[in-house]
PDB file of C-alpha atoms in Angstrom:
ATOM      1  CA  PHE B   1       0.000   0.000   0.000  1.00  0.00           C
ATOM      2  CA  LEU B   2       2.987   2.277   0.458  1.00  0.00           C
ATOM      3  CA  ASN B   3       4.514   3.123  -2.914  1.00  0.00           C
ATOM      4  CA  LEU B   4       8.007   4.453  -2.159  1.00  0.00           C
ATOM      5  CA  SER B   5      10.337   5.544  -4.905  1.00  0.00           C
ATOM      6  CA  TYR B   6      13.866   4.270  -4.551  1.00  0.00           C
ATOM      7  CA  TYR B   7      14.971   7.319  -6.584  1.00  0.00           C
ATOM      8  CA  GLY B   8      13.643   9.628  -3.895  1.00  0.00           C
ATOM      9  CA  ILE B   9      15.330   7.574  -1.205  1.00  0.00           C
ATOM     10  CA  PHE B  10      18.575   7.600  -3.223  1.00  0.00           C
ATOM     11  CA  PHE B  11      18.574  11.399  -3.542  1.00  0.00           C
ATOM     12  CA  PHE B  12      17.648  11.841   0.124  1.00  0.00           C
ATOM     13  CA  TYR B  13      20.582   9.700   1.228  1.00  0.00           C
ATOM     14  CA  LEU B  14      22.903  11.268  -1.326  1.00  0.00           C
ATOM     15  CA  GLY B  15      22.142  14.651   0.248  1.00  0.00           C
ATOM     16  CA  ALA B  16      22.723  13.200   3.705  1.00  0.00           C
ATOM     17  CA  VAL B  17      26.084  11.728   2.672  1.00  0.00           C
ATOM     18  CA  ILE B  18      27.128  15.046   1.119  1.00  0.00           C
ATOM     19  CA  ALA B  19      26.212  16.846   4.350  1.00  0.00           C
ATOM     20  CA  ILE B  20      27.819  14.291   6.685  1.00  0.00           C
ATOM     21  CA  MET B  21      31.047  14.189   4.672  1.00  0.00           C
ATOM     22  CA  ASN B  22      31.028  17.994   4.528  1.00  0.00           C
ATOM     23  CA  PHE B  23      31.548  17.891   0.756  1.00  0.00           C
ATOM     24  CA  GLN B  24      31.800  21.396  -0.660  1.00  0.00           C
ATOM     25  CA  LEU B  25      29.559  21.468  -3.720  1.00  0.00           C
ATOM     26  CA  HIS B  26      31.504  24.312  -5.302  1.00  0.00           C
ATOM     27  CA  GLN B  27      34.173  21.693  -6.061  1.00  0.00           C
ATOM     28  CA  ILE B  28      32.078  20.553  -9.019  1.00  0.00           C
ATOM     29  CA  ASP B  29      32.650  23.928 -10.701  1.00  0.00           C
ATOM     30  CA  VAL B  30      35.836  22.522 -12.239  1.00  0.00           C
ATOM     31  CA  TYR B  31      33.685  20.063 -14.189  1.00  0.00           C
ATOM     32  CA  GLY B  32      30.658  22.345 -14.615  1.00  0.00           C
ATOM     33  CA  LYS B  33      30.834  22.799 -18.391  1.00  0.00           C
ATOM     34  CA  TRP B  34      31.303  19.059 -18.939  1.00  0.00           C
ATOM     35  CA  ILE B  35      28.430  18.227 -16.606  1.00  0.00           C
ATOM     36  CA  MET B  36      26.180  20.676 -18.475  1.00  0.00           C
ATOM     37  CA  PHE B  37      27.190  19.123 -21.806  1.00  0.00           C
ATOM     38  CA  LEU B  38      26.486  15.645 -20.407  1.00  0.00           C
ATOM     39  CA  TYR B  39      23.090  16.765 -19.136  1.00  0.00           C
ATOM     40  CA  LEU B  40      22.077  18.340 -22.445  1.00  0.00           C
ATOM     41  CA  ALA B  41      23.200  15.235 -24.355  1.00  0.00           C
ATOM     42  CA  LEU B  42      21.271  12.945 -21.988  1.00  0.00           C
ATOM     43  CA  ALA B  43      18.173  15.162 -22.157  1.00  0.00           C
ATOM     44  CA  VAL B  44      18.172  15.156 -25.972  1.00  0.00           C
ATOM     45  CA  LEU B  45      18.706  11.390 -26.038  1.00  0.00           C
ATOM     46  CA  ASP B  46      15.886  10.973 -23.526  1.00  0.00           C
ATOM     47  CA  ALA B  47      13.569  13.054 -25.731  1.00  0.00           C
ATOM     48  CA  VAL B  48      14.539  10.996 -28.796  1.00  0.00           C
ATOM     49  CA  LEU B  49      13.877   7.746 -26.920  1.00  0.00           C
ATOM     50  CA  LEU B  50      10.488   9.085 -25.847  1.00  0.00           C
ATOM     51  CA  THR B  51       9.703  10.065 -29.438  1.00  0.00           C
ATOM     52  CA  GLU B  52      10.552   6.604 -30.706  1.00  0.00           C
ATOM     53  CA  ASN B  53       8.551   4.966 -27.886  1.00  0.00           C
ATOM     54  CA  ARG B  54      11.723   3.290 -26.695  1.00  0.00           C
ATOM     55  CA  SER B  55      11.116   4.684 -23.238  1.00  0.00           C
ATOM     56  CA  LEU B  56       8.910   1.639 -22.718  1.00  0.00           C
ATOM     57  CA  LEU B  57      12.012  -0.543 -23.087  1.00  0.00           C
ATOM     58  CA  TYR B  58      14.077   1.488 -20.675  1.00  0.00           C
ATOM     59  CA  GLY B  59      11.305   2.557 -18.326  1.00  0.00           C
ATOM     60  CA  ARG B  60      11.695   5.703 -16.273  1.00  0.00           C
ATOM     61  CA  THR B  61      15.170   4.693 -15.142  1.00  0.00           C
ATOM     62  CA  TYR B  62      16.910   6.384 -18.064  1.00  0.00           C
ATOM     63  CA  SER B  63      14.890   9.578 -17.606  1.00  0.00           C
ATOM     64  CA  ARG B  64      15.843   9.605 -13.965  1.00  0.00           C
ATOM     65  CA  LEU B  65      19.524   9.222 -14.868  1.00  0.00           C
ATOM     66  CA  THR B  66      19.362  12.731 -16.305  1.00  0.00           C
ATOM     67  CA  LEU B  67      18.349  14.128 -12.908  1.00  0.00           C
ATOM     68  CA  LEU B  68      21.754  14.128 -11.244  1.00  0.00           C
ATOM     69  CA  PRO B  69      23.663  15.874 -14.068  1.00  0.00           C
ATOM     70  CA  GLY B  70      20.665  18.227 -14.381  1.00  0.00           C
ATOM     71  CA  ILE B  71      20.808  19.149 -10.703  1.00  0.00           C
ATOM     72  CA  LEU B  72      24.575  19.593 -10.873  1.00  0.00           C
ATOM     73  CA  SER B  73      24.185  21.784 -13.976  1.00  0.00           C
ATOM     74  CA  VAL B  74      21.715  24.022 -12.165  1.00  0.00           C
ATOM     75  CA  TRP B  75      24.109  24.195  -9.208  1.00  0.00           C
ATOM     76  CA  TYR B  76      26.950  25.197 -11.527  1.00  0.00           C
ATOM     77  CA  LEU B  77      24.812  27.836 -13.271  1.00  0.00           C
ATOM     78  CA  ALA B  78      23.656  29.206  -9.916  1.00  0.00           C
ATOM     79  CA  GLY B  79      27.278  29.847  -9.026  1.00  0.00           C
ATOM     80  CA  LYS B  80      27.790  31.678 -12.309  1.00  0.00           C
ATOM     81  CA  ILE B  81      24.738  33.928 -11.958  1.00  0.00           C
ATOM     82  CA  ASN B  82      25.593  34.674  -8.334  1.00  0.00           C
ATOM     83  CA  HIS B  83      27.514  37.687  -9.649  1.00  0.00           C
ATOM     84  CA  TYR B  84      24.299  39.320 -10.897  1.00  0.00           C
ATOM     85  CA  GLU B  85      22.670  40.992  -7.902  1.00  0.00           C
ATOM     86  CA  ARG B  86      19.054  41.119  -9.172  1.00  0.00           C
ATOM     87  CA  ILE B  87      19.020  37.478 -10.229  1.00  0.00           C
ATOM     88  CA  LYS B  88      20.725  36.493  -6.983  1.00  0.00           C
ATOM     89  CA  ASN B  89      18.073  38.314  -4.913  1.00  0.00           C
ATOM     90  CA  LEU B  90      15.270  36.716  -6.937  1.00  0.00           C
ATOM     91  CA  LEU B  91      16.725  33.251  -6.375  1.00  0.00           C
ATOM     92  CA  ILE B  92      17.163  33.905  -2.651  1.00  0.00           C
ATOM     93  CA  THR B  93      13.513  34.952  -2.453  1.00  0.00           C
ATOM     94  CA  LEU B  94      12.373  31.867  -4.394  1.00  0.00           C
ATOM     95  CA  SER B  95      14.564  29.553  -2.317  1.00  0.00           C
ATOM     96  CA  ARG B  96      12.273  30.108   0.645  1.00  0.00           C
ATOM     97  CA  SER B  97       9.750  27.961  -1.202  1.00  0.00           C
ATOM     98  CA  SER B  98      12.159  25.201  -2.211  1.00  0.00           C
ATOM     99  CA  PHE B  99      10.937  22.586   0.274  1.00  0.00           C
ATOM    100  CA  PHE B 100       7.303  23.174  -0.646  1.00  0.00           C
ATOM    101  CA  VAL B 101       8.101  22.927  -4.373  1.00  0.00           C
ATOM    102  CA  TYR B 102      10.061  19.741  -3.702  1.00  0.00           C
ATOM    103  CA  ALA B 103       7.239  18.265  -1.643  1.00  0.00           C
ATOM    104  CA  VAL B 104       4.438  18.925  -4.154  1.00  0.00           C
ATOM    105  CA  HIS B 105       6.189  18.413  -7.479  1.00  0.00           C
ATOM    106  CA  GLU B 106       5.844  14.616  -7.580  1.00  0.00           C
ATOM    107  CA  PRO B 107       3.954  12.412  -8.052  1.00  0.00           C
ATOM    108  CA  PHE B 108       0.831  14.448  -8.749  1.00  0.00           C
ATOM    109  CA  LEU B 109       1.789  17.859 -10.095  1.00  0.00           C
ATOM    110  CA  LEU B 110       4.556  17.066 -12.594  1.00  0.00           C
ATOM    111  CA  THR B 111       3.110  13.732 -13.653  1.00  0.00           C
ATOM    112  CA  GLY B 112      -0.361  15.253 -13.994  1.00  0.00           C
ATOM    113  CA  LEU B 113       0.924  18.148 -16.077  1.00  0.00           C
ATOM    114  CA  LYS B 114       2.828  15.769 -18.350  1.00  0.00           C
ATOM    115  CA  LYS B 115      -0.328  13.708 -18.878  1.00  0.00           C
ATOM    116  CA  ILE B 116      -2.332  16.836 -19.688  1.00  0.00           C
ATOM    117  CA  LEU B 117       0.347  18.112 -22.073  1.00  0.00           C
ATOM    118  CA  TYR B 118       0.635  14.732 -23.815  1.00  0.00           C
ATOM    119  CA  ARG B 119      -3.139  14.710 -24.344  1.00  0.00           C
ATOM    120  CA  THR B 120      -3.378  18.316 -25.540  1.00  0.00           C
ATOM    121  CA  VAL B 121      -0.190  18.518 -27.624  1.00  0.00           C
ATOM    122  CA  THR B 122      -0.338  14.909 -28.915  1.00  0.00           C
ATOM    123  CA  PRO B 123       3.329  14.686 -29.848  1.00  0.00           C
ATOM    124  CA  SER B 124       4.132  13.282 -33.261  1.00  0.00           C
ATOM    125  CA  GLY B 125       7.838  14.072 -33.286  1.00  0.00           C
ATOM    126  CA  SER B 126      10.820  15.079 -31.231  1.00  0.00           C
ATOM    127  CA  THR B 127       9.925  18.806 -31.320  1.00  0.00           C
ATOM    128  CA  GLU B 128       6.721  18.259 -29.387  1.00  0.00           C
ATOM    129  CA  ILE B 129       8.428  15.864 -26.979  1.00  0.00           C
ATOM    130  CA  ILE B 130      11.168  18.410 -26.246  1.00  0.00           C
ATOM    131  CA  PHE B 131       8.480  21.095 -25.803  1.00  0.00           C
ATOM    132  CA  ILE B 132       6.764  18.942 -23.159  1.00  0.00           C
ATOM    133  CA  TYR B 133      10.140  17.988 -21.655  1.00  0.00           C
ATOM    134  CA  VAL B 134      10.922  21.674 -21.043  1.00  0.00           C
ATOM    135  CA  THR B 135       7.424  23.046 -20.431  1.00  0.00           C
ATOM    136  CA  ALA B 136       6.136  20.522 -17.863  1.00  0.00           C
ATOM    137  CA  PRO B 137       8.866  21.210 -15.252  1.00  0.00           C
ATOM    138  CA  LEU B 138       8.616  24.975 -15.753  1.00  0.00           C
ATOM    139  CA  MET B 139       4.835  24.886 -15.347  1.00  0.00           C
ATOM    140  CA  THR B 140       5.239  22.639 -12.290  1.00  0.00           C
ATOM    141  CA  ILE B 141       7.591  25.112 -10.621  1.00  0.00           C
ATOM    142  CA  ILE B 142       5.352  28.095 -11.407  1.00  0.00           C
ATOM    143  CA  ILE B 143       2.193  26.368 -10.145  1.00  0.00           C
ATOM    144  CA  ALA B 144       3.995  25.104  -7.022  1.00  0.00           C
ATOM    145  CA  LEU B 145       5.304  28.612  -6.271  1.00  0.00           C
ATOM    146  CA  LEU B 146       1.815  30.074  -6.701  1.00  0.00           C
ATOM    147  CA  LEU B 147       0.362  27.389  -4.408  1.00  0.00           C
ATOM    148  CA  ASP B 148       3.137  28.091  -1.909  1.00  0.00           C
ATOM    149  CA  ARG B 149       2.281  31.784  -1.764  1.00  0.00           C
ATOM    150  CA  LEU B 150      -1.469  31.154  -1.686  1.00  0.00           C
ATOM    151  CA  ILE B 151      -1.427  28.555   1.094  1.00  0.00           C
ATOM    152  CA  ASN B 152       1.177  30.414   3.151  1.00  0.00           C
ATOM    153  CA  SER B 153      -0.693  33.723   2.983  1.00  0.00           C
ATOM    154  CA  THR B 154      -4.225  32.378   3.477  1.00  0.00           C
ATOM    155  CA  MET B 155      -3.652  29.335   5.711  1.00  0.00           C
ATOM    156  CA  PRO B 156      -0.310  29.764   7.493  1.00  0.00           C
ATOM    157  CA  SER B 157      -1.026  27.050  10.056  1.00  0.00           C
ATOM    158  CA  ILE B 158      -1.769  24.503   7.327  1.00  0.00           C
ATOM    159  CA  TYR B 159       1.318  25.668   5.426  1.00  0.00           C
ATOM    160  CA  SER B 160       3.381  25.149   8.561  1.00  0.00           C
ATOM    161  CA  LEU B 161       1.957  21.640   8.935  1.00  0.00           C
ATOM    162  CA  LEU B 162       2.612  20.800   5.252  1.00  0.00           C
ATOM    163  CA  THR B 163       6.199  22.021   5.387  1.00  0.00           C
ATOM    164  CA  GLY B 164       7.128  20.731   8.821  1.00  0.00           C
ATOM    165  CA  GLY B 165       7.181  24.185  10.380  1.00  0.00           C
ATOM    166  CA  ARG B 166       9.213  25.803   7.608  1.00  0.00           C
ATOM    167  CA  THR B 167       7.497  29.188   7.700  1.00  0.00           C
ATOM    168  CA  PHE B 168      10.075  31.609   6.374  1.00  0.00           C
ATOM    169  CA  TYR B 169       7.853  34.582   5.686  1.00  0.00           C
ATOM    170  CA  LYS B 170       7.343  35.376   9.357  1.00  0.00           C
ATOM    171  CA  HIS B 171      11.070  35.956   9.672  1.00  0.00           C
ATOM    172  CA  LEU B 172      11.252  38.468   6.818  1.00  0.00           C
ATOM    173  CA  SER B 173       9.612  41.248   8.803  1.00  0.00           C
ATOM    174  CA  THR B 174      11.893  40.876  11.828  1.00  0.00           C
TER     175      THR B 174
END
């Protein structure tokens, strides 16, 4: 009755190991361009496999393999845009919602949006697949951020319960 994802457990423990071993994530900057290239190559290959219906052969495992280089690419890019004050401030503001976005993005929001997009776009080639591949996560983040703001501003006690007491907005005014 309990459907746990071993991918989620893997990433949870990977984060714990990184924290326990005090690994400094900025060390990946040396390989940042290569990691970004790897991610883009894997993402394109993933889209091609989806287009050719080969994803059924490989299951979701291959798609999930793109997650780690994708996360590392975002980390690398975040370090690069840290020099731009306005973008940095925007990201700091959005980071207050990171746990909520993480908590609500799967399995319902992202998966549901993908299903809706696949039904409305009805992909017939790699262009439509890549469109969905890029659009679904962006829409998921936007909707999750809007839900975060709505629930936190209208039902702060429920927001606190949903996020394990992570109510950051109270602290902004002090």
